[in-house]
C-alpha cells in the first residue's frame, strides 16, 4: 500500500493534486476533459475544475475554447525543455544507443522511476525496422518489467528501505515480495550484468526486454537502459547471448564517457 503523506505537515496536498493532474496526460491523448482527469487521478471533478483553471491561468495547461479539452501548455513545455537540457547523460547516450538500436533491431529506451511505475524519458528506434510502439511519457509497471527490476537491484539499502516504506513489499498478483524481486535481479546483475524479468512478471506477453541500470549525476537513484522487442524478434535466448551483453557493454561505454561508477552497489 502506498504510504499516506497527507498527515505530514511538510506535505502540500494541493500541490500534489496539481501535479497529479499534469501527470494524468499521456502522449496518445488528444486533450482531456475535467471528467477524464478526475477518473484518471481519483480527484473529485469539482476539485479538478479548480486545479485545471489554475494550471491554465499559469500556462501549464492550454484550453483553446470554452468546451475544448485541456492540453499541456507552453509553461509546461518550457519546464520540460529545461529539465531535459539539464540531464546531460541523455544527449551523451545518443551516439551509443542509436547504433545499438540499429544493430539489434530493438527499441532502446531510458526509464526513470515514477512512484511504482517506470516513466520512459528517451527512446531510440532502429532505422528501417518496425519496433514496439512505446513513446516518451509512457509508463510501465516497475515490479513487472526488467526496467523496474534492474533499478530495484541497483538501489542502495537505504533507497530500497525508503521504497518499501512508501509502497510496501508486496507484488500485485504474485506470491513473492519486492525484496525477492530485488534479490533475484541483483543476482542477475552480479552473474551476467543485465536483468530479464523473472517470476512470470512481464507486464505484457507481447514484449520481451532486457535492462541494465545506470546511475547519473542528475538523479538521486538509478535509471535503466532497456532493449525491447516482440518475442519473435527478441527471444529469451537472444537476450541472454547477444542483446543483453551488447546493452551491458553500451552502458559501460556511457559510464566511461560520463565518469560514472557502476550502478551496482553492494547490498547489506
Short mmCIF file of C-alpha atoms in Angstrom, two decimals:
data_model
loop_
_atom_site.label_atom_id
_atom_site.label_comp_id
_atom_site.label_asym_id
_atom_site.label_seq_id
_atom_site.Cartn_x
_atom_site.Cartn_y
_atom_site.Cartn_z
CA UNK A 1 0.00 0.00 0.00
CA UNK A 2 1.27 3.46 -0.87
CA UNK A 3 2.32 5.45 2.17
CA UNK A 4 -0.14 8.23 3.09
CA UNK A 5 1.77 11.51 3.37
CA UNK A 6 -1.26 13.73 3.93
CA UNK A 7 -0.73 13.80 7.71
CA UNK A 8 2.84 15.08 7.32
CA UNK A 9 2.86 18.86 7.96
CA UNK A 10 5.56 19.28 5.32
CA UNK A 11 3.37 17.76 2.61
CA UNK A 12 1.45 20.24 0.40
CA UNK A 13 -1.68 18.33 -0.62
CA UNK A 14 -2.92 20.95 -3.10
CA UNK A 15 0.42 20.98 -4.91
CA UNK A 16 0.43 17.18 -5.01
CA UNK A 17 -3.04 17.18 -6.56
CA UNK A 18 -1.96 19.73 -9.15
CA UNK A 19 0.99 17.54 -10.09
CA UNK A 20 -1.35 14.54 -10.34
CA UNK A 21 -3.41 16.47 -12.89
CA UNK A 22 -0.32 17.14 -15.02
CA UNK A 23 0.80 13.52 -14.76
CA UNK A 24 -2.59 12.30 -15.96
CA UNK A 25 -1.74 13.25 -19.55
CA UNK A 26 -0.38 10.62 -21.92
CA UNK A 27 1.38 11.05 -25.27
CA UNK A 28 -1.55 9.47 -27.13
CA UNK A 29 -4.16 11.86 -25.66
CA UNK A 30 -5.87 14.45 -27.80
CA UNK A 31 -6.65 16.55 -24.74
CA UNK A 32 -8.56 15.59 -21.59
CA UNK A 33 -11.79 16.83 -20.06
CA UNK A 34 -12.19 17.53 -16.34
CA UNK A 35 -14.22 14.34 -16.06
CA UNK A 36 -11.48 12.25 -17.70
CA UNK A 37 -8.81 13.81 -15.47
CA UNK A 38 -10.98 13.06 -12.44
CA UNK A 39 -11.33 9.42 -13.49
CA UNK A 40 -7.59 9.02 -14.01
CA UNK A 41 -6.49 10.72 -10.80
CA UNK A 42 -9.30 9.85 -8.41
CA UNK A 43 -9.65 13.54 -7.55
CA UNK A 44 -13.27 14.84 -7.39
CA UNK A 45 -14.34 16.65 -10.54
CA UNK A 46 -15.13 19.87 -8.65
CA UNK A 47 -11.56 19.94 -7.32
CA UNK A 48 -10.15 19.07 -10.75
CA UNK A 49 -12.03 22.03 -12.23
CA UNK A 50 -10.30 24.43 -9.83
CA UNK A 51 -6.92 22.85 -10.44
CA UNK A 52 -7.20 22.91 -14.24
CA UNK A 53 -8.36 26.56 -14.16
CA UNK A 54 -5.34 27.48 -12.03
CA UNK A 55 -2.91 25.50 -14.18
CA UNK A 56 -4.38 27.05 -17.32
CA UNK A 57 -4.06 30.54 -15.84
CA UNK A 58 -0.36 29.86 -15.17
CA UNK A 59 0.23 28.46 -18.65
CA UNK A 60 0.81 24.85 -17.61
CA UNK A 61 -2.36 23.77 -19.41
CA UNK A 62 -3.99 25.18 -22.53
CA UNK A 63 -7.72 25.40 -23.18
CA UNK A 64 -8.44 26.94 -26.57
CA UNK A 65 -12.22 27.25 -26.39
CA UNK A 66 -14.97 27.09 -23.83
CA UNK A 67 -15.78 23.42 -24.41
CA UNK A 68 -12.31 22.41 -25.57
CA UNK A 69 -10.22 19.80 -23.81
CA UNK A 70 -7.17 20.61 -21.72
CA UNK A 71 -3.74 20.02 -23.21
CA UNK A 72 -0.17 20.63 -21.96
CA UNK A 73 0.52 24.35 -22.14
CA UNK A 74 3.59 26.42 -23.05
CA UNK A 75 4.83 26.78 -19.47
CA UNK A 76 4.82 23.01 -19.05
CA UNK A 77 6.65 22.52 -22.35
CA UNK A 78 9.24 25.11 -21.35
CA UNK A 79 9.72 23.41 -17.99
CA UNK A 80 10.17 20.08 -19.73
CA UNK A 81 12.80 21.53 -22.06
CA UNK A 82 14.71 22.99 -19.11
CA UNK A 83 14.61 19.64 -17.33
CA UNK A 84 15.74 17.78 -20.46
CA UNK A 85 18.62 20.19 -21.08
CA UNK A 86 19.86 19.74 -17.51
CA UNK A 87 20.23 15.96 -17.88
CA UNK A 88 23.49 15.75 -19.82
CA UNK A 89 23.87 11.97 -19.97
CA UNK A 90 20.80 11.63 -22.22
CA UNK A 91 22.39 13.55 -25.10
CA UNK A 92 25.71 11.79 -24.50
CA UNK A 93 23.95 8.44 -24.86
CA UNK A 94 22.74 9.20 -28.41
CA UNK A 95 25.97 8.13 -30.09
CA UNK A 96 25.94 4.83 -28.19
CA UNK A 97 22.29 3.83 -28.04
CA UNK A 98 21.17 4.63 -31.59
CA UNK A 99 23.80 2.30 -33.11
CA UNK A 100 22.75 -0.33 -30.55
CA UNK A 101 19.12 0.00 -31.64
CA UNK A 102 20.10 -0.28 -35.32
CA UNK A 103 22.39 -3.27 -34.75
CA UNK A 104 19.98 -5.27 -32.60
CA UNK A 105 16.71 -4.20 -34.26
CA UNK A 106 15.25 -3.36 -30.85
CA UNK A 107 13.73 -0.29 -29.25
CA UNK A 108 16.27 1.15 -26.81
CA UNK A 109 14.96 3.36 -24.02
CA UNK A 110 15.75 5.11 -20.78
CA UNK A 111 13.35 4.58 -17.90
CA UNK A 112 13.17 6.53 -14.63
CA UNK A 113 11.08 5.63 -11.61
CA UNK A 114 7.80 7.48 -11.15
CA UNK A 115 6.38 6.11 -7.89
CA UNK A 116 5.55 2.46 -8.73
CA UNK A 117 5.87 2.97 -12.49
CA UNK A 118 8.78 3.36 -14.88
CA UNK A 119 8.48 6.51 -17.00
CA UNK A 120 10.12 6.50 -20.42
CA UNK A 121 12.11 9.69 -20.96
CA UNK A 122 14.02 8.81 -24.16
CA UNK A 123 13.72 6.20 -26.92
CA UNK A 124 15.88 5.19 -29.87
CA UNK A 125 14.12 3.35 -32.71
CA UNK A 126 16.01 1.06 -35.09
CA UNK A 127 16.28 2.52 -38.58
CA UNK A 128 14.19 0.87 -41.30
CA UNK A 129 12.85 -1.68 -38.82
CA UNK A 130 9.42 -1.85 -37.22
CA UNK A 131 9.63 -1.69 -33.45
CA UNK A 132 7.48 -1.50 -30.34
CA UNK A 133 5.04 1.38 -30.05
CA UNK A 134 6.36 2.93 -26.86
CA UNK A 135 6.81 6.68 -26.69
CA UNK A 136 8.37 9.15 -24.29
CA UNK A 137 5.91 9.66 -21.44
CA UNK A 138 4.69 6.05 -21.49
CA UNK A 139 4.63 4.33 -18.09
CA UNK A 140 5.14 0.64 -17.35
CA UNK A 141 4.89 -1.23 -14.02
CA UNK A 142 8.14 -1.23 -12.06
CA UNK A 143 7.66 -4.67 -10.48
CA UNK A 144 6.55 -6.33 -13.74
CA UNK A 145 9.33 -5.11 -16.02
CA UNK A 146 13.05 -5.66 -16.45
CA UNK A 147 13.50 -1.86 -16.30
CA UNK A 148 11.97 -1.65 -12.84
CA UNK A 149 13.67 -4.78 -11.51
CA UNK A 150 17.07 -3.52 -12.69
CA UNK A 151 16.52 -0.26 -10.83
CA UNK A 152 15.46 -2.09 -7.66
CA UNK A 153 18.62 -4.19 -7.84
CA UNK A 154 20.82 -1.09 -8.17
CA UNK A 155 19.23 0.77 -5.26
CA UNK A 156 21.26 1.17 -2.11
CA UNK A 157 19.89 -0.45 1.04
CA UNK A 158 18.71 2.99 2.20
CA UNK A 159 16.96 3.72 -1.11
CA UNK A 160 15.28 0.32 -1.10
CA UNK A 161 14.14 0.71 2.51
CA UNK A 162 12.53 4.01 1.55
CA UNK A 163 10.81 2.36 -1.43
CA UNK A 164 9.34 -0.39 0.74
CA UNK A 165 8.26 2.14 3.39
CA UNK A 166 6.41 4.18 0.76
CA UNK A 167 4.90 1.41 -1.38
CA UNK A 168 5.00 -1.79 0.64
CA UNK A 169 6.76 -5.09 -0.01
CA UNK A 170 4.02 -6.99 -1.83
CA UNK A 171 3.80 -7.62 -5.57
CA UNK A 172 0.36 -7.42 -7.18
CA UNK A 173 -0.92 -10.76 -8.46
CA UNK A 174 2.21 -12.63 -7.35
CA UNK A 175 3.17 -14.78 -4.40
CA UNK A 176 6.55 -13.05 -3.95
CA UNK A 177 7.81 -9.83 -2.42
CA UNK A 178 9.58 -6.78 -3.78
CA UNK A 179 12.59 -7.96 -1.74
CA UNK A 180 12.52 -11.26 -3.68
CA UNK A 181 12.49 -9.38 -6.98
CA UNK A 182 15.38 -7.19 -5.89
CA UNK A 183 17.50 -10.15 -4.79
CA UNK A 184 16.84 -12.07 -8.00
CA UNK A 185 17.68 -9.05 -10.18
CA UNK A 186 20.79 -8.35 -8.10
CA UNK A 187 21.97 -11.93 -8.67
CA UNK A 188 21.42 -11.49 -12.42
CA UNK A 189 23.49 -8.29 -12.44
CA UNK A 190 26.30 -9.96 -10.50
CA UNK A 191 26.25 -13.03 -12.71
CA UNK A 192 25.85 -11.55 -16.19
CA UNK A 193 25.45 -7.78 -15.94
CA UNK A 194 21.84 -7.42 -17.13
CA UNK A 195 18.31 -8.21 -15.97
CA UNK A 196 15.48 -10.13 -17.62
CA UNK A 197 12.16 -10.02 -15.77
CA UNK A 198 11.54 -13.29 -13.98
CA UNK A 199 8.78 -14.98 -11.99
CA UNK A 200 6.41 -14.61 -14.96
CA UNK A 201 6.17 -10.90 -14.18
CA UNK A 202 6.29 -9.40 -17.66
CA UNK A 203 3.66 -6.66 -17.83
CA UNK A 204 2.86 -7.67 -21.44
CA UNK A 205 3.37 -11.09 -23.01
CA UNK A 206 3.87 -9.37 -26.35
CA UNK A 207 7.08 -7.68 -25.15
CA UNK A 208 10.48 -9.13 -24.27
CA UNK A 209 13.04 -6.82 -22.70
CA UNK A 210 16.45 -6.79 -21.08
CA UNK A 211 17.76 -3.95 -18.89
CA UNK A 212 20.91 -2.54 -17.32
CA UNK A 213 20.91 0.12 -14.55
CA UNK A 214 22.84 3.38 -14.74
CA UNK A 215 23.47 5.94 -12.02
CA UNK A 216 23.75 9.53 -13.28
CA UNK A 217 24.87 12.70 -11.53
CA UNK A 218 21.49 14.33 -12.11
CA UNK A 219 19.20 11.82 -10.38
CA UNK A 220 19.35 10.59 -6.79
CA UNK A 221 18.58 6.98 -7.71
CA UNK A 222 19.35 4.59 -10.58
CA UNK A 223 17.76 4.78 -14.02
CA UNK A 224 17.65 1.91 -16.51
CA UNK A 225 18.57 1.38 -20.14
CA UNK A 226 16.45 -1.24 -21.86
CA UNK A 227 16.30 -3.09 -25.19
CA UNK A 228 12.84 -4.36 -26.08
CA UNK A 229 11.02 -6.01 -28.96
CA UNK A 230 8.31 -8.57 -29.69
CA UNK A 231 9.29 -12.15 -28.76
CA UNK A 232 9.58 -13.12 -32.44
CA UNK A 233 12.40 -10.60 -32.78
CA UNK A 234 13.87 -10.76 -29.28
CA UNK A 235 13.78 -14.29 -27.92
CA UNK A 236 14.97 -15.17 -24.42
CA UNK A 237 18.00 -16.89 -25.95
CA UNK A 238 18.87 -13.79 -27.97
CA UNK A 239 18.50 -11.59 -24.87
CA UNK A 240 20.85 -13.85 -22.92
CA UNK A 241 23.52 -14.43 -25.58
CA UNK A 242 23.52 -11.31 -27.78
CA UNK A 243 21.40 -8.29 -26.87
CA UNK A 244 21.96 -8.37 -23.11
CA UNK A 245 25.77 -8.44 -23.43
CA UNK A 246 25.69 -5.67 -26.06
CA UNK A 247 23.49 -3.50 -23.84
CA UNK A 248 25.81 -4.14 -20.89
CA UNK A 249 28.79 -3.05 -22.98
CA UNK A 250 26.94 0.06 -24.21
CA UNK A 251 26.13 1.17 -20.67
CA UNK A 252 29.74 0.59 -19.62
CA UNK A 253 30.82 2.83 -22.51
CA UNK A 254 28.46 5.52 -21.24
CA UNK A 255 29.82 5.14 -17.70
CA UNK A 256 33.33 5.71 -19.03
CA UNK A 257 32.22 8.75 -21.06
CA UNK A 258 30.46 10.35 -18.10
CA UNK A 259 32.98 9.31 -15.46
CA UNK A 260 30.33 7.43 -13.52
CA UNK A 261 30.92 4.28 -11.46
CA UNK A 262 28.95 1.09 -11.94
CA UNK A 263 25.35 1.43 -10.76
CA UNK A 264 25.59 -1.82 -8.83
CA UNK A 265 26.32 -1.27 -5.15
CA UNK A 266 26.99 -3.93 -2.54
CA UNK A 267 23.89 -4.90 -0.63
CA UNK A 268 23.98 -5.36 3.11
#
